[in-house]
Coordinates of C-alpha atoms in Angstrom, one line a residue:
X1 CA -71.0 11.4 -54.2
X2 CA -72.8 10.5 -57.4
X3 CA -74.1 12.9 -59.5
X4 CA -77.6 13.4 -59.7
X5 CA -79.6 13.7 -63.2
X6 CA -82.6 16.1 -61.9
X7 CA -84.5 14.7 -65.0
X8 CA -84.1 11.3 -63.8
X9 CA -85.0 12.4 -59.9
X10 CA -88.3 14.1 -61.3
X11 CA -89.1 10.4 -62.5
X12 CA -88.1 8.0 -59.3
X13 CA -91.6 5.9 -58.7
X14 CA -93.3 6.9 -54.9
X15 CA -94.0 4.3 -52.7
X16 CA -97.8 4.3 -53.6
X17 CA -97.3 3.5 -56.9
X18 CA -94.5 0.8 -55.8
X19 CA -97.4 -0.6 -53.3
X20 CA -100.0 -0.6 -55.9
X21 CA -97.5 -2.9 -58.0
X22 CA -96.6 -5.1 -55.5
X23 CA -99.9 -6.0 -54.7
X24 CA -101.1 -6.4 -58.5
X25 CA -97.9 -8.4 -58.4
X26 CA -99.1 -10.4 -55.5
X27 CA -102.9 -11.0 -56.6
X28 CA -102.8 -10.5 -60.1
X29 CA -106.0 -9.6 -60.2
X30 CA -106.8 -5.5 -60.3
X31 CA -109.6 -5.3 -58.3
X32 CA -108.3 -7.6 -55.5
X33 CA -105.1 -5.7 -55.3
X34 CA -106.6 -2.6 -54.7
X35 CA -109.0 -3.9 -51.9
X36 CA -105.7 -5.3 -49.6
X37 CA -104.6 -1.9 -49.5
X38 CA -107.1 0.2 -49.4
X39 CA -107.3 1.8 -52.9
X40 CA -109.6 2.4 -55.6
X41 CA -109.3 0.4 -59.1
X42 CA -108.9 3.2 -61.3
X43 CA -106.2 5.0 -59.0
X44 CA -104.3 1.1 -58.5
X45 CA -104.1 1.3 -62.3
X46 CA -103.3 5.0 -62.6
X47 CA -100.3 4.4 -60.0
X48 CA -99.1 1.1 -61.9
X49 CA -99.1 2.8 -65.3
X50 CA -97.4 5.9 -63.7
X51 CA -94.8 3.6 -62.6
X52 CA -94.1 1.9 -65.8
X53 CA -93.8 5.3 -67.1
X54 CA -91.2 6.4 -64.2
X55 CA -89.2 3.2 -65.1
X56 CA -89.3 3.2 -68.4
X57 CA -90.5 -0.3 -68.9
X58 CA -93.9 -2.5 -69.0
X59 CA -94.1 -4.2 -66.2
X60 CA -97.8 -5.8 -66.7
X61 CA -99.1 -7.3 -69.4
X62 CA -102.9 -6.5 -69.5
X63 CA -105.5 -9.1 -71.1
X64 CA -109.5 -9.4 -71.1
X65 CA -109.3 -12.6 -68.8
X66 CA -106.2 -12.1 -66.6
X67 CA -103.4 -10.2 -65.4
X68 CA -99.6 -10.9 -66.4
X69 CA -96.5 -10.0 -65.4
X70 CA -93.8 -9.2 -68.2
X71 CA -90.6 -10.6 -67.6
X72 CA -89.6 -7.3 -66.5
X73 CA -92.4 -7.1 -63.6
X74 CA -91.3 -10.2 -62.6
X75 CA -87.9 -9.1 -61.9
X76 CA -88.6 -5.8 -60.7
X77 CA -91.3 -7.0 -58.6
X78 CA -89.1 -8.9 -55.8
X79 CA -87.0 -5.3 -55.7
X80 CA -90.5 -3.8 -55.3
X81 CA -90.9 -5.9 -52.2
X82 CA -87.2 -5.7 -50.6
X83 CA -88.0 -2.0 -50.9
X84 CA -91.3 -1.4 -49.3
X85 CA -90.2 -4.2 -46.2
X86 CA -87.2 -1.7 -45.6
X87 CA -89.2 1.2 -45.4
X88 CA -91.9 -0.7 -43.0
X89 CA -88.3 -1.3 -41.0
X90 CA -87.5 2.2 -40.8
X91 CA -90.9 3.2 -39.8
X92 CA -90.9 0.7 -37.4
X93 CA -87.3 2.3 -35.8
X94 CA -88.2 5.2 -36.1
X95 CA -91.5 4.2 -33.8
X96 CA -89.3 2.3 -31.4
X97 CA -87.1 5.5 -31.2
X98 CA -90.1 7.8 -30.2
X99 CA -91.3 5.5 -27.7
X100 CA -89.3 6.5 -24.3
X101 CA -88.0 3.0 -22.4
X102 CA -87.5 0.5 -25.7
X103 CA -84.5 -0.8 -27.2
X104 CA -81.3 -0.8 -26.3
X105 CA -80.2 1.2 -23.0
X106 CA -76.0 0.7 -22.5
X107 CA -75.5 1.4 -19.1
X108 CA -72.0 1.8 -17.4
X109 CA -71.1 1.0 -13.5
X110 CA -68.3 1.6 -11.4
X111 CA -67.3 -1.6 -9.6
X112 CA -68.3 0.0 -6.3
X113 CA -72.0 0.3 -7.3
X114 CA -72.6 -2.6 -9.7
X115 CA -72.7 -5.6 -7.0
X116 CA -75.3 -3.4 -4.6
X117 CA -77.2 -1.2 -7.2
X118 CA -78.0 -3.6 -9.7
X119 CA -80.3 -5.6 -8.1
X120 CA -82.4 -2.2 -7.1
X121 CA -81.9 -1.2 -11.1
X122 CA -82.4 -4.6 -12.6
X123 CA -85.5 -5.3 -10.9
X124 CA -87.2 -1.8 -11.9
X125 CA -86.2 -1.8 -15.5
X126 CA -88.0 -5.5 -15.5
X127 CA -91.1 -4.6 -13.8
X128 CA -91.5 -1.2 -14.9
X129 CA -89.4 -1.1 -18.3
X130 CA -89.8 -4.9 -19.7
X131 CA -89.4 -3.2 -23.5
X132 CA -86.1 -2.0 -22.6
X133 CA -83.1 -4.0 -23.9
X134 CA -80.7 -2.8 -20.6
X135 CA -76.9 -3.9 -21.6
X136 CA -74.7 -3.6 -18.3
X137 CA -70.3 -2.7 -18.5
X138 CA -68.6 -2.7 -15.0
X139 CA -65.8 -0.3 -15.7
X140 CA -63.4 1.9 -14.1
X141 CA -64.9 5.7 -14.1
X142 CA -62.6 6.8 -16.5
X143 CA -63.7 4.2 -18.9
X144 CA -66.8 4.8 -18.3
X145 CA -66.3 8.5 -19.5
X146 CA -64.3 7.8 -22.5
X147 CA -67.2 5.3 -23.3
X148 CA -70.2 7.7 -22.8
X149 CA -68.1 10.6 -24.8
X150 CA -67.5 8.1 -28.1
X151 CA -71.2 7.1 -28.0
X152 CA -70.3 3.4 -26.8
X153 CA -72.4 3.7 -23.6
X154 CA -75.5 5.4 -22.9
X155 CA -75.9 6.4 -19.5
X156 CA -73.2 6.0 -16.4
X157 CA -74.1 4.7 -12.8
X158 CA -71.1 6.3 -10.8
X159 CA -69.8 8.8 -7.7
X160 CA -70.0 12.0 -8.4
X161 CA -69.3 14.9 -8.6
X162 CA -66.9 14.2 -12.1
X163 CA -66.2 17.8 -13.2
X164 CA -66.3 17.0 -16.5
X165 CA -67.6 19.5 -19.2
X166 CA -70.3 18.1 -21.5
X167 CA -71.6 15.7 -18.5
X168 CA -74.9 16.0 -16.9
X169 CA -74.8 14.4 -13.6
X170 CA -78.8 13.7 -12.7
X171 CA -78.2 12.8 -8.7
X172 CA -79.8 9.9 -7.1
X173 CA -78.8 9.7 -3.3
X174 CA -76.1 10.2 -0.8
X175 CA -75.0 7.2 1.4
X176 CA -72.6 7.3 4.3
X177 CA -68.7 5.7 4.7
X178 CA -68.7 3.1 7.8
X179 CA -66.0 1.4 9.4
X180 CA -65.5 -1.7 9.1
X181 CA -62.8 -3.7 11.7
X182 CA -61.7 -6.8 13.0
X183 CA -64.0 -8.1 15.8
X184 CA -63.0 -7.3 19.2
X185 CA -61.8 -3.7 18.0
X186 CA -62.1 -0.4 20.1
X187 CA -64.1 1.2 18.1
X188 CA -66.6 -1.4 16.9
X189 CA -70.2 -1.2 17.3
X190 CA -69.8 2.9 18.1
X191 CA -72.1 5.1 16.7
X192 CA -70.2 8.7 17.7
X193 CA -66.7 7.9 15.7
X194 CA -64.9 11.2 15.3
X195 CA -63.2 11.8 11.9
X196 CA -60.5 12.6 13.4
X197 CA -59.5 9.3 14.2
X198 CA -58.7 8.3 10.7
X199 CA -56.0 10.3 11.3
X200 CA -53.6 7.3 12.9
X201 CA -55.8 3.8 11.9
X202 CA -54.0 1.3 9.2
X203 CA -56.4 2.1 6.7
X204 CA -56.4 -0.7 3.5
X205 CA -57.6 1.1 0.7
X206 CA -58.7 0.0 -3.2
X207 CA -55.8 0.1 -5.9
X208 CA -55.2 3.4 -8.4
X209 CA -58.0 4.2 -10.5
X210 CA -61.4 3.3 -8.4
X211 CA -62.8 6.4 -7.7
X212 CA -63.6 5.3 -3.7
X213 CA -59.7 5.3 -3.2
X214 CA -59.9 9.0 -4.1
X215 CA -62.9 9.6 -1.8
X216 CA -61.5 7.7 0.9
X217 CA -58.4 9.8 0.7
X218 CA -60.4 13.0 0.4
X219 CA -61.8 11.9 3.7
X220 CA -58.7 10.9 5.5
X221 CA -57.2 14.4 4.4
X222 CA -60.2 16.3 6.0
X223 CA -59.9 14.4 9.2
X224 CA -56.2 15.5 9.4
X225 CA -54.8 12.5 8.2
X226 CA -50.9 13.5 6.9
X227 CA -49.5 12.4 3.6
X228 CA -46.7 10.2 5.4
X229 CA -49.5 8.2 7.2
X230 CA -49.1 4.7 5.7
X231 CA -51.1 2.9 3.6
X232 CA -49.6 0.3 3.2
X233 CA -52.0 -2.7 1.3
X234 CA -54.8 -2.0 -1.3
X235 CA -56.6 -4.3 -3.3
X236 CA -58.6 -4.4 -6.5
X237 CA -62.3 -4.8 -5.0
X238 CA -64.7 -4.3 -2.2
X239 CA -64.8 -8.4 -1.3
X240 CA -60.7 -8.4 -1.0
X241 CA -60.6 -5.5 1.2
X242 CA -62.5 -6.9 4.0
X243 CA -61.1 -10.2 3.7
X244 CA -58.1 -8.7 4.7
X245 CA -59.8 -6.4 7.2
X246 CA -60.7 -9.9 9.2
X247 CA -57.2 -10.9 8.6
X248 CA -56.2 -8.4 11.3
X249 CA -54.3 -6.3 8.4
X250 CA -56.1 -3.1 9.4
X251 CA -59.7 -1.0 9.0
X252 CA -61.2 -0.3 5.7
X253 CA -64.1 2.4 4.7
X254 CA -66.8 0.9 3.0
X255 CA -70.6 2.7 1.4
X256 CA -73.3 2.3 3.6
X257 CA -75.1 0.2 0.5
X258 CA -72.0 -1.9 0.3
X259 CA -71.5 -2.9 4.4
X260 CA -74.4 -5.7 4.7
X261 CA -73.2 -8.1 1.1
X262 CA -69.8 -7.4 2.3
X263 CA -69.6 -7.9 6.1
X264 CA -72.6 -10.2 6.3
X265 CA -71.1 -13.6 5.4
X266 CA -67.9 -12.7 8.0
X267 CA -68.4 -13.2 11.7
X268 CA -65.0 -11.7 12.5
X269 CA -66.0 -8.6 11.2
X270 CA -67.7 -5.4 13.2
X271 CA -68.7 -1.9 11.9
X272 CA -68.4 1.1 13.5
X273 CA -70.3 4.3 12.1
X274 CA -69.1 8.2 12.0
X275 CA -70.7 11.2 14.7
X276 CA -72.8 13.8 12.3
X277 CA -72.0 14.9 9.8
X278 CA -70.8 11.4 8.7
X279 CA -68.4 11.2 5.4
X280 CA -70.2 10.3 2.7
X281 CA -70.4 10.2 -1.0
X282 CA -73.3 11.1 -3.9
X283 CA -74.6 8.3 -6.5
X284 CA -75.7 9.7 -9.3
X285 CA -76.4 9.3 -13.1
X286 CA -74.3 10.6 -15.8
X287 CA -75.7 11.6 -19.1
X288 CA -74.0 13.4 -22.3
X289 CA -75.3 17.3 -22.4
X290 CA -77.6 17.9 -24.6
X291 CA -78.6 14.0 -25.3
X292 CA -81.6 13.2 -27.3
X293 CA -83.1 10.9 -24.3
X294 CA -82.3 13.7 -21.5
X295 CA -86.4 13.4 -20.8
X296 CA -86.3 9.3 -21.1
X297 CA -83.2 9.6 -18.6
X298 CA -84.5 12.5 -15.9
X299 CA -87.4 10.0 -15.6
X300 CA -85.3 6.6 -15.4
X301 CA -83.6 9.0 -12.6
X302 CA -87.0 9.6 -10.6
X303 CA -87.8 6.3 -10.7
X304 CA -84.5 4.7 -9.2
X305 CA -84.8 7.5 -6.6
X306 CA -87.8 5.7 -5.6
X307 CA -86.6 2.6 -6.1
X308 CA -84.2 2.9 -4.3
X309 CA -86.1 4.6 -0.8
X310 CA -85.4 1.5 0.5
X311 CA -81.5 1.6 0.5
X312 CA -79.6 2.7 3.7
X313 CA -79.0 6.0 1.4
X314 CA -80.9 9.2 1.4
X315 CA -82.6 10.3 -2.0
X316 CA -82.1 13.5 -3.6
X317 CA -84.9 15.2 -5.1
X318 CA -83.8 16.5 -8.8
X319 CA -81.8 19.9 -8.7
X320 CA -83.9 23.3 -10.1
X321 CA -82.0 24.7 -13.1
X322 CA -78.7 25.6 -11.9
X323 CA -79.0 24.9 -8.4
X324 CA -77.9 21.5 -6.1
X325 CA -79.6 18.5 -5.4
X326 CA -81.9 18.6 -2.0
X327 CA -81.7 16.1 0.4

């Protein structure tokens, strides 16, 4: 870093005085430059002499009919202007940054959300937030986390709960698992399924790294399920897995929000849904502690809660200070 001359500092011109010059500059005419901005004539000419003096050079040259500018003035008078639009910039930022629900929001999804969310999230931020400039990533949860942590994304749509330190996790809803089966199955169209029965199905399953893999297995270990029960195809999304459900390759789990794109275009394909309490899984945002937008975002929350009132899912209300989420 440069070193400062505090001499020098004592003289840098103030915005005023670089506003009085630029509109002399502009109208050349004294008494017409300070009405566009709102000053008197004597204090326009004090300012413009002050700032020749700050500068150390005439920038005006001052006759009985008109108003000049020196060579100098001419030249200085374009930087004059470059500087006073910046500073309207920054103001205007710094506005845009006050202002909850403008600019740019970077949110991140988890591939089982994104498809059956997004509509529900899309449609609020353009009827309710049309300022906000949302920028959508389908990723993997752990890339999701790595992104939030380096400042690359803003806010995270995922499963929960993540464990991580330095993560708030504002909850949105829980939704249930289903099963989904081949047509003509025992168990389809039942509304009393027993977990314990995922103890022996052919369960087809997402590949490493989605986070309903995990939960599924979770689930399946509850219900009894041993380690040696095989599963013995997976695939990389929600659409795949079905397809080979109606392929007769086995049974699947799939989110309650999820059942009706997926199983809806299929006619081979039944559900089947779990006796209470029913496995399930929590939706919920995911924010960096201690964020500058943690009010902007607890409000974004509350309004996809109710957004979302209409999804096969039940809300949660937000937690009280160190407590869980209500259902």
């Amino acid at each position: 870093m440069g070193y400062v001359n505090q001499a020098n500092k004592a003289k840098q011109p103030s915005l005023s005085q670089l506003r009085a010059f630029a509109a002399v500059a502009e109208h050349l005419h004294f008494r017409d430059a300070a009405a566009s901005i709102g000053m008197s004539q004597p204090a326009l000419s004090g300012a413009v002499s002050a700032l020749e003096v700050a500068l150390g050079v005439q920038l005006i040259e001052r006759t009985t009919r008109k108003v000049l500018l020196s060579p100098a003035g001419e030249r200085l008078a374009v930087r004059a202007d470059a500087v006073l639009e910046a500073v309207g910039e920054l103001m205007e930022e710094a506005e845009a940054v006050r202002a909850p629900f403008t600019g740019v929001l970077r949110l991140g999804v988890i591939p089982t959300v994104a498809p059956y969310l997004l509509p529900t999230v899309l449609r609020l931020v353009h009827e309710r937030y049309p300022e906000l400039d949302l920028q959508v990533h389908e990723e993997q949860t752990s890339s999701l986390l790595e992104g939030l942590a380096a400042g690359r994304l803003d806010l995270l749509l995922l499963a929960v709960p993540l464990g991580v330190p330095g993560v708030t996790e504002l909850p949105l809803f829980d939704e249930d698992f289903v099963l989904v089966m081949e047509r003509g199955h025992e168990l389809g169209g039942r509304r009393d399924i027993p977990r314990e029965t995922l103890r022996d199905l052919p369960l087809l399953l997402l590949d490493e790294g989605h986070c309903l893999r995990d939960q599924a297995l979770d689930i399946c270990r509850e219900a009894g399920r041993t380690q040696g029960a095989p599963v013995t195809t997976t695939a990389a999304g929600l659409s795949t897995l079905v397809q080979l459900v109606a392929g007769g390759l086995g049974v699947t789990l799939l989110p309650r929000t999820a059942v009706t794109v997926e199983t809806a275009r299929n006619e081979s394909l039944i559900t089947g849904y779990f006796s209470d309490p029913a496995p399930s899984r929590r939706v919920a945002l995911a924010v960096r502690a201690g964020t500058a937008r943690h009010a902007e975002f607890e409000e974004f929350a509350a309004a996809l809660r109710e957004a979302m009132e209409a999804l096969p899912v039940r809300t949660s209300r937000e937690a009280p200070e160190g407590g869980t989420p209500q259902k």
